[in-house]
Amino acid sequence: MKEEYIMLKKQKKLIALIFSISLIGVTVYGNVEFLKGQIFAETSEESSISEIRKTSSAERNKLEKTLVTELEKSQIPSQQVERITKEATEDGWVVGKYTDFIEEGGNKISWKYGEAWSYTYNNNTWIYGDGNAIGAALIVNDNFLPGTNELVWGGGFFWANQAESVYAKNPTTNTLSRSFAYKNFQITIFQQLLDDGAVEVSYQVTNKTSVAQKIGVSQKVNILDRTPIRVLNDFKGLNIAQSSLALVPDPETMPNWSVGNNGKLNNFVGYDPKTVNGVGWESGKRQPDSSADLKENKPMSIGNADVVMKNPGVMVQPDESTIFKQIVKLGRMVPPTVTLDQKSGEMYKNERVKITGTIFDSNNHNYRLYLEMDDPDKTLIPLKDFKNVPYQEVQPYEASIEAEHFTIGEHMVSIIGIDEYGTSSVAQKISITKKGINGTPLIQKVAIGESIQTDITKLFENIIGNEPKLKSVSPVDSTTVGFQWADAVLIDADLKEESFKIPVTVYDTKTTTFNDLDNIVLDVKDTALTMSELTTAIQENRLNELILQKSEAEAWQTENGEAVTIEVMSQNVKSQFGQYEATIKAIRKDTNKVHTKKSV
């Protein structure tokens, strides 16, 4: 969209013409004022973070032909006569006034008190306090200007300088603009009513200082509705379904946004870190002070919520401009329409079910096809994106449902479409059956010199599948005490196979003990120590180390073989006789559960 603005300068000169006419002996004198003025209008192309357009004085001098337009009596008194360039007129712009509005399909844009941009649906606002609880402020060189912030009512530029504002209207593009001087800057606020009923709001800021400035914007609004909010596709904004509201900061020119309780997001508190360069919910994390992942299109309760958005700033040269954008959609939410050709599907592990159907939207150009799972959270899995699609144009789709998302068994899931404003289609149900073999491997104990058993019911529990059987189990090396994994393969009637790892402990009946409740195994050998060994170890204060070394103590978790901590819990040494008795303790690192065994 091409952004345009009109800057009007007024010059008034009084020419008094005095003349006298004598009629029937009575002289009547009258003074007539003629207004002469000249208004220069400038138009500028859309600016972005990476490209800033400069309007030079030479360009302004080209605007010679003007069209005089008399303002209505309701206009600000100082703006009695306005002129607008023919070039601007040909682009659709006309002189405006603070009472201007544009309304289509129930959506209306206007100027609230001649200052703030205002957007309603059927005369209903989306902002708390009759639409007043919104504000915006400039960020200059990483800080708010002295004495300003984005707090509502006068903290920033949002409600500033109505008296000297210049208004314009473009009926062709359904756009209103307000331009005004603000401190050392010129600000133009554009609001354009889009064809889907949303409004695109832009803040264009021109640097009127003599040096380059890093210029950004921060905006805060207290939303009216208290119902749960949802994060839009790709974390690009938020949706409140109950009030049919969507807020979408432009990811290029307003990249950071966040949500929090009213009054707790002042300055940069809504971001992480809490500075001008902090990131917000666009990161996929529930900032600030939380690393929790956000879930697209899933409701969350905030209560009395503020929404903040910002651009930390871009470098702007003198007399050049930059722009910051957002889209707000209120009402007229029309969901996509989705069809699905399949009613059911079956698959094994590493397989997929192909689905086909159509999707279209009569009020949105961008939407996404999702698989909605049957878990308690109704997890959404993206299947396919549709971008810049004309209204009502039916899009055929083909997508795959992957087996990795399912457990073995039957599942009733849905295919849905969600547009960029968070509006969801009617769910299309499909029954998915994941077939396969499954079971829970059981801990195996194999004595020295013995073999692992081959009874499927002793190797597994909770076995499911189509007539599953044990195809094979790998042998274990039972010559040494320790932990091993055995490989087992199950096969079903469809000749589908599934591999499993079975935990195996090889043990010695004389040295190995088990704590089956806490899954700890401890192997400690009895060993004799000489009087010399005991005496030396005591003198060197390493008796415990010697006991662990000589007893060859080792311990592990029976379910996975992970090592556990081993300590000498107590000892009773009679060095003069070369005798000792010690209690060895094994401690699980995850649960701190303990298993002990004596060594003599």
PDB file of N, CA and C in Angstrom, residues 134-193:
ATOM      1  N   ILE A 134      -5.524   3.945  25.523  1.00  0.00           N
ATOM      2  CA  ILE A 134      -4.490   3.616  24.554  1.00  0.00           C
ATOM      3  C   ILE A 134      -3.542   4.800  24.442  1.00  0.00           C
ATOM      4  N   GLY A 135      -2.266   4.524  24.265  1.00  0.00           N
ATOM      5  CA  GLY A 135      -1.283   5.587  24.119  1.00  0.00           C
ATOM      6  C   GLY A 135      -0.063   5.095  23.377  1.00  0.00           C
ATOM      7  N   ALA A 136       0.715   6.021  22.837  1.00  0.00           N
ATOM      8  CA  ALA A 136       1.939   5.677  22.116  1.00  0.00           C
ATOM      9  C   ALA A 136       2.964   6.778  22.335  1.00  0.00           C
ATOM     10  N   ALA A 137       4.236   6.388  22.336  1.00  0.00           N
ATOM     11  CA  ALA A 137       5.309   7.346  22.582  1.00  0.00           C
ATOM     12  C   ALA A 137       6.487   7.037  21.678  1.00  0.00           C
ATOM     13  N   LEU A 138       7.275   8.070  21.391  1.00  0.00           N
ATOM     14  CA  LEU A 138       8.494   7.888  20.616  1.00  0.00           C
ATOM     15  C   LEU A 138       9.607   7.339  21.503  1.00  0.00           C
ATOM     16  N   ILE A 139      10.427   6.479  20.907  1.00  0.00           N
ATOM     17  CA  ILE A 139      11.673   6.032  21.520  1.00  0.00           C
ATOM     18  C   ILE A 139      12.793   6.662  20.695  1.00  0.00           C
ATOM     19  N   VAL A 140      13.580   7.520  21.302  1.00  0.00           N
ATOM     20  CA  VAL A 140      14.643   8.222  20.585  1.00  0.00           C
ATOM     21  C   VAL A 140      15.977   7.877  21.230  1.00  0.00           C
ATOM     22  N   ASN A 141      16.847   7.285  20.424  1.00  0.00           N
ATOM     23  CA  ASN A 141      18.172   6.876  20.914  1.00  0.00           C
ATOM     24  C   ASN A 141      18.053   5.997  22.157  1.00  0.00           C
ATOM     25  N   ASP A 142      17.154   5.009  22.067  1.00  0.00           N
ATOM     26  CA  ASP A 142      16.960   3.950  23.070  1.00  0.00           C
ATOM     27  C   ASP A 142      16.248   4.400  24.338  1.00  0.00           C
ATOM     28  N   ASN A 143      15.679   5.601  24.351  1.00  0.00           N
ATOM     29  CA  ASN A 143      14.973   6.079  25.539  1.00  0.00           C
ATOM     30  C   ASN A 143      13.713   6.834  25.131  1.00  0.00           C
ATOM     31  N   PHE A 144      12.728   6.835  26.038  1.00  0.00           N
ATOM     32  CA  PHE A 144      11.595   7.720  25.835  1.00  0.00           C
ATOM     33  C   PHE A 144      12.078   9.163  25.957  1.00  0.00           C
ATOM     34  N   LEU A 145      11.424  10.055  25.235  1.00  0.00           N
ATOM     35  CA  LEU A 145      11.752  11.466  25.374  1.00  0.00           C
ATOM     36  C   LEU A 145      11.478  11.907  26.809  1.00  0.00           C
ATOM     37  N   PRO A 146      12.234  12.871  27.328  1.00  0.00           N
ATOM     38  CA  PRO A 146      12.047  13.309  28.723  1.00  0.00           C
ATOM     39  C   PRO A 146      10.593  13.664  29.012  1.00  0.00           C
ATOM     40  N   GLY A 147      10.076  13.087  30.091  1.00  0.00           N
ATOM     41  CA  GLY A 147       8.717  13.383  30.513  1.00  0.00           C
ATOM     42  C   GLY A 147       7.641  12.661  29.742  1.00  0.00           C
ATOM     43  N   THR A 148       8.018  11.681  28.907  1.00  0.00           N
ATOM     44  CA  THR A 148       7.013  10.964  28.121  1.00  0.00           C
ATOM     45  C   THR A 148       7.174   9.468  28.304  1.00  0.00           C
ATOM     46  N   ASN A 149       6.100   8.754  28.045  1.00  0.00           N
ATOM     47  CA  ASN A 149       6.098   7.299  27.912  1.00  0.00           C
ATOM     48  C   ASN A 149       4.812   6.931  27.196  1.00  0.00           C
ATOM     49  N   GLU A 150       4.538   5.617  27.074  1.00  0.00           N
ATOM     50  CA  GLU A 150       3.376   5.210  26.309  1.00  0.00           C
ATOM     51  C   GLU A 150       2.110   5.122  27.152  1.00  0.00           C
ATOM     52  N   LEU A 151       2.162   5.615  28.399  1.00  0.00           N
ATOM     53  CA  LEU A 151       0.967   5.604  29.229  1.00  0.00           C
ATOM     54  C   LEU A 151      -0.136   6.418  28.565  1.00  0.00           C
ATOM     55  N   VAL A 152      -1.369   6.020  28.818  1.00  0.00           N
ATOM     56  CA  VAL A 152      -2.499   6.653  28.138  1.00  0.00           C
ATOM     57  C   VAL A 152      -2.682   8.096  28.590  1.00  0.00           C
ATOM     58  N   TRP A 153      -3.385   8.838  27.761  1.00  0.00           N
ATOM     59  CA  TRP A 153      -3.779  10.214  28.040  1.00  0.00           C
ATOM     60  C   TRP A 153      -2.589  11.137  28.307  1.00  0.00           C
ATOM     61  N   GLY A 154      -1.910  11.474  27.237  1.00  0.00           N
ATOM     62  CA  GLY A 154      -0.949  12.567  27.307  1.00  0.00           C
ATOM     63  C   GLY A 154       0.472  12.171  27.579  1.00  0.00           C
ATOM     64  N   GLY A 155       0.763  10.891  27.760  1.00  0.00           N
ATOM     65  CA  GLY A 155       2.130  10.506  28.042  1.00  0.00           C
ATOM     66  C   GLY A 155       3.033  10.550  26.835  1.00  0.00           C
ATOM     67  N   GLY A 156       2.480  10.478  25.630  1.00  0.00           N
ATOM     68  CA  GLY A 156       3.276  10.466  24.416  1.00  0.00           C
ATOM     69  C   GLY A 156       2.640  11.321  23.345  1.00  0.00           C
ATOM     70  N   PHE A 157       2.822  10.910  22.079  1.00  0.00           N
ATOM     71  CA  PHE A 157       2.330  11.717  20.963  1.00  0.00           C
ATOM     72  C   PHE A 157       0.900  11.380  20.561  1.00  0.00           C
ATOM     73  N   PHE A 158       0.347  10.305  21.108  1.00  0.00           N
ATOM     74  CA  PHE A 158      -0.916   9.767  20.617  1.00  0.00           C
ATOM     75  C   PHE A 158      -2.038  10.803  20.641  1.00  0.00           C
ATOM     76  N   TRP A 159      -2.088  11.581  21.714  1.00  0.00           N
ATOM     77  CA  TRP A 159      -3.156  12.565  21.871  1.00  0.00           C
ATOM     78  C   TRP A 159      -2.626  13.996  21.722  1.00  0.00           C
ATOM     79  N   ALA A 160      -1.473  14.160  21.096  1.00  0.00           N
ATOM     80  CA  ALA A 160      -0.790  15.455  21.108  1.00  0.00           C
ATOM     81  C   ALA A 160      -1.241  16.389  19.980  1.00  0.00           C
ATOM     82  N   ASN A 161      -1.188  17.681  20.246  1.00  0.00           N
ATOM     83  CA  ASN A 161      -1.221  18.775  19.275  1.00  0.00           C
ATOM     84  C   ASN A 161      -2.404  18.717  18.318  1.00  0.00           C
ATOM     85  N   GLN A 162      -3.588  18.569  18.853  1.00  0.00           N
ATOM     86  CA  GLN A 162      -4.771  18.581  17.993  1.00  0.00           C
ATOM     87  C   GLN A 162      -4.987  19.947  17.365  1.00  0.00           C
ATOM     88  N   ALA A 163      -4.636  20.995  18.091  1.00  0.00           N
ATOM     89  CA  ALA A 163      -4.913  22.352  17.619  1.00  0.00           C
ATOM     90  C   ALA A 163      -4.188  22.675  16.324  1.00  0.00           C
ATOM     91  N   GLU A 164      -2.977  22.143  16.141  1.00  0.00           N
ATOM     92  CA  GLU A 164      -2.198  22.453  14.946  1.00  0.00           C
ATOM     93  C   GLU A 164      -2.166  21.289  13.963  1.00  0.00           C
ATOM     94  N   SER A 165      -3.046  20.326  14.143  1.00  0.00           N
ATOM     95  CA  SER A 165      -3.060  19.162  13.258  1.00  0.00           C
ATOM     96  C   SER A 165      -3.649  19.510  11.899  1.00  0.00           C
ATOM     97  N   VAL A 166      -3.149  18.847  10.883  1.00  0.00           N
ATOM     98  CA  VAL A 166      -3.662  18.968   9.523  1.00  0.00           C
ATOM     99  C   VAL A 166      -4.230  17.612   9.128  1.00  0.00           C
ATOM    100  N   TYR A 167      -5.467  17.605   8.657  1.00  0.00           N
ATOM    101  CA  TYR A 167      -6.171  16.368   8.364  1.00  0.00           C
ATOM    102  C   TYR A 167      -6.331  16.193   6.857  1.00  0.00           C
ATOM    103  N   ALA A 168      -6.347  14.948   6.418  1.00  0.00           N
ATOM    104  CA  ALA A 168      -6.586  14.646   5.011  1.00  0.00           C
ATOM    105  C   ALA A 168      -7.362  13.342   4.915  1.00  0.00           C
ATOM    106  N   LYS A 169      -7.976  13.151   3.759  1.00  0.00           N
ATOM    107  CA  LYS A 169      -8.814  11.975   3.550  1.00  0.00           C
ATOM    108  C   LYS A 169      -8.624  11.479   2.127  1.00  0.00           C
ATOM    109  N   ASN A 170      -8.542  10.163   1.978  1.00  0.00           N
ATOM    110  CA  ASN A 170      -8.438   9.560   0.654  1.00  0.00           C
ATOM    111  C   ASN A 170      -9.581   8.566   0.487  1.00  0.00           C
ATOM    112  N   PRO A 171     -10.695   8.995  -0.103  1.00  0.00           N
ATOM    113  CA  PRO A 171     -11.835   8.085  -0.279  1.00  0.00           C
ATOM    114  C   PRO A 171     -11.518   6.903  -1.183  1.00  0.00           C
ATOM    115  N   THR A 172     -10.539   7.082  -2.073  1.00  0.00           N
ATOM    116  CA  THR A 172     -10.193   5.997  -2.996  1.00  0.00           C
ATOM    117  C   THR A 172      -9.597   4.803  -2.260  1.00  0.00           C
ATOM    118  N   THR A 173      -8.717   5.090  -1.298  1.00  0.00           N
ATOM    119  CA  THR A 173      -8.057   4.015  -0.555  1.00  0.00           C
ATOM    120  C   THR A 173      -8.631   3.827   0.841  1.00  0.00           C
ATOM    121  N   ASN A 174      -9.716   4.545   1.161  1.00  0.00           N
ATOM    122  CA  ASN A 174     -10.343   4.456   2.489  1.00  0.00           C
ATOM    123  C   ASN A 174      -9.345   4.780   3.600  1.00  0.00           C
ATOM    124  N   THR A 175      -8.639   5.906   3.441  1.00  0.00           N
ATOM    125  CA  THR A 175      -7.584   6.267   4.381  1.00  0.00           C
ATOM    126  C   THR A 175      -7.816   7.663   4.952  1.00  0.00           C
ATOM    127  N   LEU A 176      -7.560   7.801   6.257  1.00  0.00           N
ATOM    128  CA  LEU A 176      -7.540   9.096   6.927  1.00  0.00           C
ATOM    129  C   LEU A 176      -6.126   9.362   7.428  1.00  0.00           C
ATOM    130  N   SER A 177      -5.755  10.658   7.509  1.00  0.00           N
ATOM    131  CA  SER A 177      -4.448  10.992   8.063  1.00  0.00           C
ATOM    132  C   SER A 177      -4.544  12.242   8.922  1.00  0.00           C
ATOM    133  N   ARG A 178      -3.684  12.277   9.944  1.00  0.00           N
ATOM    134  CA  ARG A 178      -3.522  13.465  10.793  1.00  0.00           C
ATOM    135  C   ARG A 178      -2.035  13.734  10.922  1.00  0.00           C
ATOM    136  N   SER A 179      -1.599  14.953  10.542  1.00  0.00           N
ATOM    137  CA  SER A 179      -0.184  15.314  10.592  1.00  0.00           C
ATOM    138  C   SER A 179      -0.002  16.488  11.541  1.00  0.00           C
ATOM    139  N   PHE A 180       1.061  16.410  12.364  1.00  0.00           N
ATOM    140  CA  PHE A 180       1.261  17.457  13.359  1.00  0.00           C
ATOM    141  C   PHE A 180       2.717  17.476  13.810  1.00  0.00           C
ATOM    142  N   ALA A 181       3.150  18.639  14.265  1.00  0.00           N
ATOM    143  CA  ALA A 181       4.490  18.773  14.828  1.00  0.00           C
ATOM    144  C   ALA A 181       4.483  18.262  16.260  1.00  0.00           C
ATOM    145  N   TYR A 182       5.554  17.531  16.608  1.00  0.00           N
ATOM    146  CA  TYR A 182       5.665  16.988  17.964  1.00  0.00           C
ATOM    147  C   TYR A 182       7.119  17.068  18.381  1.00  0.00           C
ATOM    148  N   LYS A 183       7.405  17.983  19.302  1.00  0.00           N
ATOM    149  CA  LYS A 183       8.765  18.224  19.766  1.00  0.00           C
ATOM    150  C   LYS A 183       9.662  18.478  18.552  1.00  0.00           C
ATOM    151  N   ASN A 184      10.701  17.675  18.337  1.00  0.00           N
ATOM    152  CA  ASN A 184      11.596  17.894  17.200  1.00  0.00           C
ATOM    153  C   ASN A 184      11.279  16.966  16.030  1.00  0.00           C
ATOM    154  N   PHE A 185      10.014  16.571  15.918  1.00  0.00           N
ATOM    155  CA  PHE A 185       9.637  15.609  14.894  1.00  0.00           C
ATOM    156  C   PHE A 185       8.315  16.025  14.261  1.00  0.00           C
ATOM    157  N   GLN A 186       8.062  15.493  13.080  1.00  0.00           N
ATOM    158  CA  GLN A 186       6.764  15.631  12.430  1.00  0.00           C
ATOM    159  C   GLN A 186       6.152  14.237  12.373  1.00  0.00           C
ATOM    160  N   ILE A 187       4.941  14.099  12.879  1.00  0.00           N
ATOM    161  CA  ILE A 187       4.295  12.791  12.944  1.00  0.00           C
ATOM    162  C   ILE A 187       3.021  12.820  12.107  1.00  0.00           C
ATOM    163  N   THR A 188       2.842  11.785  11.309  1.00  0.00           N
ATOM    164  CA  THR A 188       1.597  11.596  10.577  1.00  0.00           C
ATOM    165  C   THR A 188       1.019  10.238  10.959  1.00  0.00           C
ATOM    166  N   ILE A 189      -0.229  10.255  11.406  1.00  0.00           N
ATOM    167  CA  ILE A 189      -0.930   9.015  11.742  1.00  0.00           C
ATOM    168  C   ILE A 189      -1.870   8.682  10.587  1.00  0.00           C
ATOM    169  N   PHE A 190      -1.692   7.506   9.999  1.00  0.00           N
ATOM    170  CA  PHE A 190      -2.576   7.020   8.947  1.00  0.00           C
ATOM    171  C   PHE A 190      -3.446   5.903   9.511  1.00  0.00           C
ATOM    172  N   GLN A 191      -4.691   5.860   9.097  1.00  0.00           N
ATOM    173  CA  GLN A 191      -5.540   4.701   9.366  1.00  0.00           C
ATOM    174  C   GLN A 191      -6.316   4.382   8.092  1.00  0.00           C
ATOM    175  N   GLN A 192      -6.148   3.135   7.637  1.00  0.00           N
ATOM    176  CA  GLN A 192      -6.768   2.703   6.388  1.00  0.00           C
ATOM    177  C   GLN A 192      -7.711   1.540   6.658  1.00  0.00           C
ATOM    178  N   LEU A 193      -8.961   1.688   6.250  1.00  0.00           N
ATOM    179  CA  LEU A 193      -9.949   0.623   6.393  1.00  0.00           C
ATOM    180  C   LEU A 193      -9.770  -0.356   5.236  1.00  0.00           C
TER     181      LEU A 193
END
